[in-house]
GROMACS .gro file of C-alpha atoms in nm:
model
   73
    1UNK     CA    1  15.415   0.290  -3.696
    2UNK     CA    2  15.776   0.445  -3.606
    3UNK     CA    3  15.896   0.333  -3.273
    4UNK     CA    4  15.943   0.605  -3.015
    5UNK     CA    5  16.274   0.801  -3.024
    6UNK     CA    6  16.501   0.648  -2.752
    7UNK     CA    7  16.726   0.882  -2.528
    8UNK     CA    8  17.129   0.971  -2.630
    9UNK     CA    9  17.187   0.892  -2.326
   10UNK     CA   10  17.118   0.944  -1.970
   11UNK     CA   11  17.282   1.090  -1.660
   12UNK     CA   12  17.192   0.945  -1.339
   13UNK     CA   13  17.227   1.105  -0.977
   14UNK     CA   14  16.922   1.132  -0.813
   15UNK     CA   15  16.754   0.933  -0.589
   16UNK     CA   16  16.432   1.076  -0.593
   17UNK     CA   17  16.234   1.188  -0.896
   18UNK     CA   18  16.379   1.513  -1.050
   19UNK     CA   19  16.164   1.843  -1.001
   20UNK     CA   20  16.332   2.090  -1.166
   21UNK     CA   21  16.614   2.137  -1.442
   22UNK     CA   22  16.810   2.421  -1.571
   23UNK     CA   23  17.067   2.476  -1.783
   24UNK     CA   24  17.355   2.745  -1.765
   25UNK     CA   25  17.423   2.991  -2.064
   26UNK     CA   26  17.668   2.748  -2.226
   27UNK     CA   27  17.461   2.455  -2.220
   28UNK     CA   28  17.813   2.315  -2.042
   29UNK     CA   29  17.671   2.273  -1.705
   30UNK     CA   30  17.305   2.186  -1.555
   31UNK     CA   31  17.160   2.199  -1.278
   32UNK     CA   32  16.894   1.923  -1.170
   33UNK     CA   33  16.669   1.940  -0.827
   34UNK     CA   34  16.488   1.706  -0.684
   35UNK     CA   35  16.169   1.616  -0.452
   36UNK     CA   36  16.410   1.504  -0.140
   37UNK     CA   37  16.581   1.916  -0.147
   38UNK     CA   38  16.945   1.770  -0.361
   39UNK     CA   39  17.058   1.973  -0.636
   40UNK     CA   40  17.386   1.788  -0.883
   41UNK     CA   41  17.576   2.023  -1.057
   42UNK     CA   42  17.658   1.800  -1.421
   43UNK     CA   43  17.949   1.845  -1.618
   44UNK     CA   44  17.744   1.791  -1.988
   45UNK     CA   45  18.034   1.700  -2.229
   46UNK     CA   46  18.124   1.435  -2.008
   47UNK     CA   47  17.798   1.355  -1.861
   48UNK     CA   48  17.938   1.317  -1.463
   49UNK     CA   49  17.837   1.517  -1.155
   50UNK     CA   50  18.069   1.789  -1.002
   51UNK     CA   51  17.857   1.849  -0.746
   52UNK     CA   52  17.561   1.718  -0.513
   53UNK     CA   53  17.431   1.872  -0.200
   54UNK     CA   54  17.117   1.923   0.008
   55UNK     CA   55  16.964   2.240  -0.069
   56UNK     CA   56  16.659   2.222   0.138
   57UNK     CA   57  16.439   2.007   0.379
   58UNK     CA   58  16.171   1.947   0.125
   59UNK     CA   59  16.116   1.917  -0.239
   60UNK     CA   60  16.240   2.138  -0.493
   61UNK     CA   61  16.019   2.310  -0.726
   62UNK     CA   62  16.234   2.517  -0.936
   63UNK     CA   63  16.564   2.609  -0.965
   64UNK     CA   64  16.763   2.879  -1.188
   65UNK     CA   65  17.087   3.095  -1.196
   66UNK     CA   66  17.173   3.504  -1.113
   67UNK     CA   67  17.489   3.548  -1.362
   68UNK     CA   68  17.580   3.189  -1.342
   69UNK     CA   69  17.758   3.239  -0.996
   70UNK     CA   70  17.506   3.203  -0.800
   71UNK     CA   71  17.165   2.867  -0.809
   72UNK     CA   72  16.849   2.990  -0.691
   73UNK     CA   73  16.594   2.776  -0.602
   0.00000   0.00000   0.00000
């Protein structure tokens, strides 16, 4: 039996588990959201945050882009 793939790697920023994940057009920058109302705006290639703030009171359950200006969630 083959052992389970293991991860590239793994970006870490959240304190709370992670709801919601999107990815802009360019695969460049995501967007993760999570059950405390903080999005984190990740900078893929080099795998670091460029932004965190608190979106909302409560949890986030989804979260996408309108022309990749503006997060909606």
């Amino acid at each position: 039996m083959e052992a389970p793939p293991q991860p590239v790697y793994v970006i870490r920023g959240h304190a709370s588990p992670v709801h919601a994940l999107h990815f802009y057009r360019s695969n460049s920058r995501l967007i993760s959201a999570d059950a405390e109302g903080w999005l984190v705006l990740w900078n893929v290639p080099i795998r670091r945050p460029v932004a965190v703030w608190k979106a909302h009171q409560g949890p986030i359950l989804a979260v996408t882009t309108w022309d990749d200006q503006s997060i909606i969630t």
